[in-house]
């Protein structure tokens, strides 16, 4: 028996035979005397192809993993298009007359080494992103098989039974190609808990231990991953393995117990109903919402119809997607958020200007109000789809009543156009995302304009605490439970209810079982969470009391 200690990504147990994965090494030679113009053209073509592949991966991640997964590949696009990275490669090609492959490899190595020397773990973790992007560029230049879903047949060939995948390192692209149903766990030698690969594994629910010296001779050996202790145990003794198997069975029994809550209703001990809705990224996620007995969809992230493609989705394409979701939900509420692009969710075809601080730039409703035609197309599709179910629509990043009024002007135009064209449509309840301190402070005025609020606690925390939620270096300061955030939520609930406006939470804080009872007492009307969180939160709600003031 061998035992190793590493850094755990997920507090779970996994057991299975090891499958050792090794990526094919890329050979790059320096070739001098090349035509700079021809090599620059090859590089630009490879860069364009890589951008398209990454946007496809962002769309795939959105559908299969969710928003956090999509953000990873959107961030890769941003790195790929970084002006300094581009300049480093082109300057080498022009001045040294070398082949594009060598220039890309040299620039990638330069930036990877620069990041790995940094003291902060978050920035050190970006080394893996640089190497992943460099590898993708080289694959395009060398016209090798690209690591996409199509090329890989959908997943890595890890065998029929769930295995422990062991590798020196895994890129986010590699990780997304895995079939979670065939993976018991992951062990890597490189990487950190702040890496994008770790984030993907956590989001996919796959236990992973990082920083363990894996070897090829592990292949086929039995292993146990203890996510609670950060342990990898090779060839565990029979009694030890059985102990871990028993803990796995206990976890399964807990899940089975929660399964009995399906159909039980989300009602507190004193009779207040708290709607438990689901966050989804595409129509494909509806099956899980239904499986987990969600009361409806509280957040459909429509921006993922816009990512991973070369042009904006047409009105008809959007209409059919929205219609599909509404029909599958069979009369349950479906809240669709209008396009929330910008910041870390970029679509190259939108041609958005480079911004020094994109989190405070042209994003969400600001982009939609600037691109009225783009926005009107989406509103037309939503009006048409509303005929087929119980649709509600909400708008992101609202900071003023004036923005809501401008939305109504464009919505009126869309209604009039459809009427003239003889196309059936139906109005829908409208809401706004409360994501900024400004929206909190004018929530009473906003409540008079709309039917409901949805509090986005992720951005609200970021903007209130002045902490970039993508910056791992500031993790100690990013505190969604900060008293200021909880007071803001209470203020929004009180102001919303004073105007007859329903109030829900759709950010990560809504999934926090320890805060659920707090939100119930505040008077929050609904929580929109990942489907897997619905049943655990239902148990909490059914054992909570809203209090006389909210009952």
JSON list of C-alpha atoms in Angstrom, two decimals, residues 84-217:
[
{"chain": "A", "resi": 84, "resn": "UNK", "atom": "CA", "xyz": [1.42, 41.68, -25.68]},
{"chain": "A", "resi": 85, "resn": "UNK", "atom": "CA", "xyz": [1.24, 37.93, -26.38]},
{"chain": "A", "resi": 86, "resn": "UNK", "atom": "CA", "xyz": [0.44, 38.64, -30.03]},
{"chain": "A", "resi": 87, "resn": "UNK", "atom": "CA", "xyz": [3.23, 41.22, -30.32]},
{"chain": "A", "resi": 88, "resn": "UNK", "atom": "CA", "xyz": [5.80, 38.86, -28.79]},
{"chain": "A", "resi": 89, "resn": "UNK", "atom": "CA", "xyz": [5.06, 36.24, -31.46]},
{"chain": "A", "resi": 90, "resn": "UNK", "atom": "CA", "xyz": [4.84, 38.58, -34.45]},
{"chain": "A", "resi": 91, "resn": "UNK", "atom": "CA", "xyz": [8.03, 40.44, -33.47]},
{"chain": "A", "resi": 92, "resn": "UNK", "atom": "CA", "xyz": [9.98, 37.18, -33.35]},
{"chain": "A", "resi": 93, "resn": "UNK", "atom": "CA", "xyz": [8.65, 36.14, -36.75]},
{"chain": "A", "resi": 94, "resn": "UNK", "atom": "CA", "xyz": [9.45, 39.49, -38.34]},
{"chain": "A", "resi": 95, "resn": "UNK", "atom": "CA", "xyz": [12.87, 40.14, -36.80]},
{"chain": "A", "resi": 96, "resn": "UNK", "atom": "CA", "xyz": [14.30, 36.62, -36.57]},
{"chain": "A", "resi": 97, "resn": "UNK", "atom": "CA", "xyz": [12.56, 35.21, -39.68]},
{"chain": "A", "resi": 98, "resn": "UNK", "atom": "CA", "xyz": [11.67, 32.01, -37.82]},
{"chain": "A", "resi": 99, "resn": "UNK", "atom": "CA", "xyz": [8.77, 29.64, -38.39]},
{"chain": "A", "resi": 100, "resn": "UNK", "atom": "CA", "xyz": [5.48, 30.46, -36.68]},
{"chain": "A", "resi": 101, "resn": "UNK", "atom": "CA", "xyz": [5.56, 27.24, -34.61]},
{"chain": "A", "resi": 102, "resn": "UNK", "atom": "CA", "xyz": [8.84, 28.20, -32.96]},
{"chain": "A", "resi": 103, "resn": "UNK", "atom": "CA", "xyz": [7.69, 31.77, -32.27]},
{"chain": "A", "resi": 104, "resn": "UNK", "atom": "CA", "xyz": [4.46, 30.53, -30.66]},
{"chain": "A", "resi": 105, "resn": "UNK", "atom": "CA", "xyz": [6.26, 27.92, -28.56]},
{"chain": "A", "resi": 106, "resn": "UNK", "atom": "CA", "xyz": [8.93, 30.40, -27.43]},
{"chain": "A", "resi": 107, "resn": "UNK", "atom": "CA", "xyz": [6.37, 33.09, -26.54]},
{"chain": "A", "resi": 108, "resn": "UNK", "atom": "CA", "xyz": [4.22, 30.57, -24.70]},
{"chain": "A", "resi": 109, "resn": "UNK", "atom": "CA", "xyz": [7.19, 29.32, -22.70]},
{"chain": "A", "resi": 110, "resn": "UNK", "atom": "CA", "xyz": [8.21, 32.90, -21.86]},
{"chain": "A", "resi": 111, "resn": "UNK", "atom": "CA", "xyz": [4.79, 33.81, -20.49]},
{"chain": "A", "resi": 112, "resn": "UNK", "atom": "CA", "xyz": [4.28, 30.47, -18.74]},
{"chain": "A", "resi": 113, "resn": "UNK", "atom": "CA", "xyz": [7.60, 30.89, -16.89]},
{"chain": "A", "resi": 114, "resn": "UNK", "atom": "CA", "xyz": [6.68, 34.46, -16.04]},
{"chain": "A", "resi": 115, "resn": "UNK", "atom": "CA", "xyz": [3.45, 33.34, -14.38]},
{"chain": "A", "resi": 116, "resn": "UNK", "atom": "CA", "xyz": [4.92, 30.33, -12.59]},
{"chain": "A", "resi": 117, "resn": "UNK", "atom": "CA", "xyz": [7.51, 32.58, -10.89]},
{"chain": "A", "resi": 118, "resn": "UNK", "atom": "CA", "xyz": [4.79, 34.73, -9.31]},
{"chain": "A", "resi": 119, "resn": "UNK", "atom": "CA", "xyz": [4.22, 34.43, -5.58]},
{"chain": "A", "resi": 120, "resn": "UNK", "atom": "CA", "xyz": [0.44, 34.41, -5.75]},
{"chain": "A", "resi": 121, "resn": "UNK", "atom": "CA", "xyz": [-1.17, 30.99, -6.32]},
{"chain": "A", "resi": 122, "resn": "UNK", "atom": "CA", "xyz": [-3.91, 32.37, -8.55]},
{"chain": "A", "resi": 123, "resn": "UNK", "atom": "CA", "xyz": [-1.44, 33.86, -11.01]},
{"chain": "A", "resi": 124, "resn": "UNK", "atom": "CA", "xyz": [0.83, 30.80, -10.85]},
{"chain": "A", "resi": 125, "resn": "UNK", "atom": "CA", "xyz": [-2.20, 28.77, -11.87]},
{"chain": "A", "resi": 126, "resn": "UNK", "atom": "CA", "xyz": [-2.50, 30.80, -15.07]},
{"chain": "A", "resi": 127, "resn": "UNK", "atom": "CA", "xyz": [0.65, 29.02, -16.31]},
{"chain": "A", "resi": 128, "resn": "UNK", "atom": "CA", "xyz": [-1.57, 26.06, -17.23]},
{"chain": "A", "resi": 129, "resn": "UNK", "atom": "CA", "xyz": [-3.85, 28.34, -19.24]},
{"chain": "A", "resi": 130, "resn": "UNK", "atom": "CA", "xyz": [-0.92, 29.77, -21.20]},
{"chain": "A", "resi": 131, "resn": "UNK", "atom": "CA", "xyz": [0.37, 26.28, -21.98]},
{"chain": "A", "resi": 132, "resn": "UNK", "atom": "CA", "xyz": [-3.11, 25.11, -23.03]},
{"chain": "A", "resi": 133, "resn": "UNK", "atom": "CA", "xyz": [-3.49, 28.05, -25.41]},
{"chain": "A", "resi": 134, "resn": "UNK", "atom": "CA", "xyz": [0.04, 27.56, -26.78]},
{"chain": "A", "resi": 135, "resn": "UNK", "atom": "CA", "xyz": [-0.67, 23.87, -27.37]},
{"chain": "A", "resi": 136, "resn": "UNK", "atom": "CA", "xyz": [-3.88, 24.73, -29.22]},
{"chain": "A", "resi": 137, "resn": "UNK", "atom": "CA", "xyz": [-2.10, 27.22, -31.48]},
{"chain": "A", "resi": 138, "resn": "UNK", "atom": "CA", "xyz": [0.61, 24.65, -32.29]},
{"chain": "A", "resi": 139, "resn": "UNK", "atom": "CA", "xyz": [-1.98, 22.00, -33.09]},
{"chain": "A", "resi": 140, "resn": "UNK", "atom": "CA", "xyz": [-3.57, 24.35, -35.58]},
{"chain": "A", "resi": 141, "resn": "UNK", "atom": "CA", "xyz": [-0.22, 25.31, -37.10]},
{"chain": "A", "resi": 142, "resn": "UNK", "atom": "CA", "xyz": [0.88, 21.68, -37.36]},
{"chain": "A", "resi": 143, "resn": "UNK", "atom": "CA", "xyz": [-2.57, 20.64, -38.56]},
{"chain": "A", "resi": 144, "resn": "UNK", "atom": "CA", "xyz": [-2.74, 17.95, -35.89]},
{"chain": "A", "resi": 145, "resn": "UNK", "atom": "CA", "xyz": [-5.90, 16.59, -34.35]},
{"chain": "A", "resi": 146, "resn": "UNK", "atom": "CA", "xyz": [-7.48, 19.36, -32.29]},
{"chain": "A", "resi": 147, "resn": "UNK", "atom": "CA", "xyz": [-8.80, 18.49, -28.83]},
{"chain": "A", "resi": 148, "resn": "UNK", "atom": "CA", "xyz": [-12.44, 19.22, -29.50]},
{"chain": "A", "resi": 149, "resn": "UNK", "atom": "CA", "xyz": [-15.57, 17.22, -28.84]},
{"chain": "A", "resi": 150, "resn": "UNK", "atom": "CA", "xyz": [-15.83, 16.32, -32.51]},
{"chain": "A", "resi": 151, "resn": "UNK", "atom": "CA", "xyz": [-12.22, 15.19, -32.85]},
{"chain": "A", "resi": 152, "resn": "UNK", "atom": "CA", "xyz": [-12.28, 13.18, -29.65]},
{"chain": "A", "resi": 153, "resn": "UNK", "atom": "CA", "xyz": [-15.63, 11.54, -30.18]},
{"chain": "A", "resi": 154, "resn": "UNK", "atom": "CA", "xyz": [-16.96, 13.38, -27.15]},
{"chain": "A", "resi": 155, "resn": "UNK", "atom": "CA", "xyz": [-14.70, 12.11, -24.37]},
{"chain": "A", "resi": 156, "resn": "UNK", "atom": "CA", "xyz": [-11.32, 10.72, -23.42]},
{"chain": "A", "resi": 157, "resn": "UNK", "atom": "CA", "xyz": [-11.04, 6.93, -23.83]},
{"chain": "A", "resi": 158, "resn": "UNK", "atom": "CA", "xyz": [-10.90, 6.00, -20.14]},
{"chain": "A", "resi": 159, "resn": "UNK", "atom": "CA", "xyz": [-12.60, 2.60, -20.24]},
{"chain": "A", "resi": 160, "resn": "UNK", "atom": "CA", "xyz": [-16.09, 1.31, -19.55]},
{"chain": "A", "resi": 161, "resn": "UNK", "atom": "CA", "xyz": [-15.95, 1.27, -15.74]},
{"chain": "A", "resi": 162, "resn": "UNK", "atom": "CA", "xyz": [-15.44, 4.51, -13.76]},
{"chain": "A", "resi": 163, "resn": "UNK", "atom": "CA", "xyz": [-11.72, 5.03, -13.20]},
{"chain": "A", "resi": 164, "resn": "UNK", "atom": "CA", "xyz": [-9.30, 7.24, -11.30]},
{"chain": "A", "resi": 165, "resn": "UNK", "atom": "CA", "xyz": [-7.66, 9.29, -14.03]},
{"chain": "A", "resi": 166, "resn": "UNK", "atom": "CA", "xyz": [-3.98, 9.98, -13.24]},
{"chain": "A", "resi": 167, "resn": "UNK", "atom": "CA", "xyz": [-1.91, 12.45, -15.27]},
{"chain": "A", "resi": 168, "resn": "UNK", "atom": "CA", "xyz": [1.09, 14.71, -14.92]},
{"chain": "A", "resi": 169, "resn": "UNK", "atom": "CA", "xyz": [-1.27, 17.56, -15.75]},
{"chain": "A", "resi": 170, "resn": "UNK", "atom": "CA", "xyz": [-4.67, 18.12, -17.34]},
{"chain": "A", "resi": 171, "resn": "UNK", "atom": "CA", "xyz": [-5.68, 21.18, -19.29]},
{"chain": "A", "resi": 172, "resn": "UNK", "atom": "CA", "xyz": [-9.20, 22.63, -19.07]},
{"chain": "A", "resi": 173, "resn": "UNK", "atom": "CA", "xyz": [-9.72, 21.34, -22.64]},
{"chain": "A", "resi": 174, "resn": "UNK", "atom": "CA", "xyz": [-8.76, 17.81, -21.57]},
{"chain": "A", "resi": 175, "resn": "UNK", "atom": "CA", "xyz": [-11.04, 18.00, -18.55]},
{"chain": "A", "resi": 176, "resn": "UNK", "atom": "CA", "xyz": [-14.07, 19.11, -20.51]},
{"chain": "A", "resi": 177, "resn": "UNK", "atom": "CA", "xyz": [-13.61, 16.17, -22.89]},
{"chain": "A", "resi": 178, "resn": "UNK", "atom": "CA", "xyz": [-14.13, 13.72, -20.04]},
{"chain": "A", "resi": 179, "resn": "UNK", "atom": "CA", "xyz": [-17.36, 11.87, -19.50]},
{"chain": "A", "resi": 180, "resn": "UNK", "atom": "CA", "xyz": [-18.16, 12.41, -15.78]},
{"chain": "A", "resi": 181, "resn": "UNK", "atom": "CA", "xyz": [-20.07, 9.12, -15.71]},
{"chain": "A", "resi": 182, "resn": "UNK", "atom": "CA", "xyz": [-16.84, 7.25, -16.50]},
{"chain": "A", "resi": 183, "resn": "UNK", "atom": "CA", "xyz": [-14.64, 9.12, -14.04]},
{"chain": "A", "resi": 184, "resn": "UNK", "atom": "CA", "xyz": [-14.51, 8.23, -10.36]},
{"chain": "A", "resi": 185, "resn": "UNK", "atom": "CA", "xyz": [-11.80, 10.81, -9.66]},
{"chain": "A", "resi": 186, "resn": "UNK", "atom": "CA", "xyz": [-8.70, 12.65, -10.86]},
{"chain": "A", "resi": 187, "resn": "UNK", "atom": "CA", "xyz": [-5.10, 12.76, -9.60]},
{"chain": "A", "resi": 188, "resn": "UNK", "atom": "CA", "xyz": [-2.52, 15.13, -11.10]},
{"chain": "A", "resi": 189, "resn": "UNK", "atom": "CA", "xyz": [1.05, 16.00, -10.33]},
{"chain": "A", "resi": 190, "resn": "UNK", "atom": "CA", "xyz": [0.76, 19.61, -11.43]},
{"chain": "A", "resi": 191, "resn": "UNK", "atom": "CA", "xyz": [-1.98, 22.17, -10.99]},
{"chain": "A", "resi": 192, "resn": "UNK", "atom": "CA", "xyz": [-3.45, 24.01, -8.04]},
{"chain": "A", "resi": 193, "resn": "UNK", "atom": "CA", "xyz": [-6.87, 24.39, -6.45]},
{"chain": "A", "resi": 194, "resn": "UNK", "atom": "CA", "xyz": [-7.02, 27.82, -8.14]},
{"chain": "A", "resi": 195, "resn": "UNK", "atom": "CA", "xyz": [-6.44, 26.35, -11.61]},
{"chain": "A", "resi": 196, "resn": "UNK", "atom": "CA", "xyz": [-9.21, 26.31, -14.17]},
{"chain": "A", "resi": 197, "resn": "UNK", "atom": "CA", "xyz": [-8.93, 22.52, -14.40]},
{"chain": "A", "resi": 198, "resn": "UNK", "atom": "CA", "xyz": [-9.62, 22.27, -10.66]},
{"chain": "A", "resi": 199, "resn": "UNK", "atom": "CA", "xyz": [-12.60, 24.59, -11.01]},
{"chain": "A", "resi": 200, "resn": "UNK", "atom": "CA", "xyz": [-14.01, 22.44, -13.82]},
{"chain": "A", "resi": 201, "resn": "UNK", "atom": "CA", "xyz": [-13.53, 19.23, -11.83]},
{"chain": "A", "resi": 202, "resn": "UNK", "atom": "CA", "xyz": [-15.28, 20.76, -8.82]},
{"chain": "A", "resi": 203, "resn": "UNK", "atom": "CA", "xyz": [-18.17, 22.00, -10.96]},
{"chain": "A", "resi": 204, "resn": "UNK", "atom": "CA", "xyz": [-18.52, 18.58, -12.61]},
{"chain": "A", "resi": 205, "resn": "UNK", "atom": "CA", "xyz": [-18.64, 16.96, -9.16]},
{"chain": "A", "resi": 206, "resn": "UNK", "atom": "CA", "xyz": [-15.46, 14.92, -9.71]},
{"chain": "A", "resi": 207, "resn": "UNK", "atom": "CA", "xyz": [-13.16, 14.44, -6.67]},
{"chain": "A", "resi": 208, "resn": "UNK", "atom": "CA", "xyz": [-9.60, 15.48, -7.53]},
{"chain": "A", "resi": 209, "resn": "UNK", "atom": "CA", "xyz": [-6.29, 15.45, -5.64]},
{"chain": "A", "resi": 210, "resn": "UNK", "atom": "CA", "xyz": [-3.52, 17.69, -6.98]},
{"chain": "A", "resi": 211, "resn": "UNK", "atom": "CA", "xyz": [0.21, 17.84, -6.33]},
{"chain": "A", "resi": 212, "resn": "UNK", "atom": "CA", "xyz": [0.81, 14.08, -6.20]},
{"chain": "A", "resi": 213, "resn": "UNK", "atom": "CA", "xyz": [3.83, 12.50, -8.03]},
{"chain": "A", "resi": 214, "resn": "UNK", "atom": "CA", "xyz": [1.94, 10.21, -10.40]},
{"chain": "A", "resi": 215, "resn": "UNK", "atom": "CA", "xyz": [3.69, 7.47, -12.40]},
{"chain": "A", "resi": 216, "resn": "UNK", "atom": "CA", "xyz": [2.84, 5.45, -15.49]},
{"chain": "A", "resi": 217, "resn": "UNK", "atom": "CA", "xyz": [3.14, 2.19, -13.52]}
]
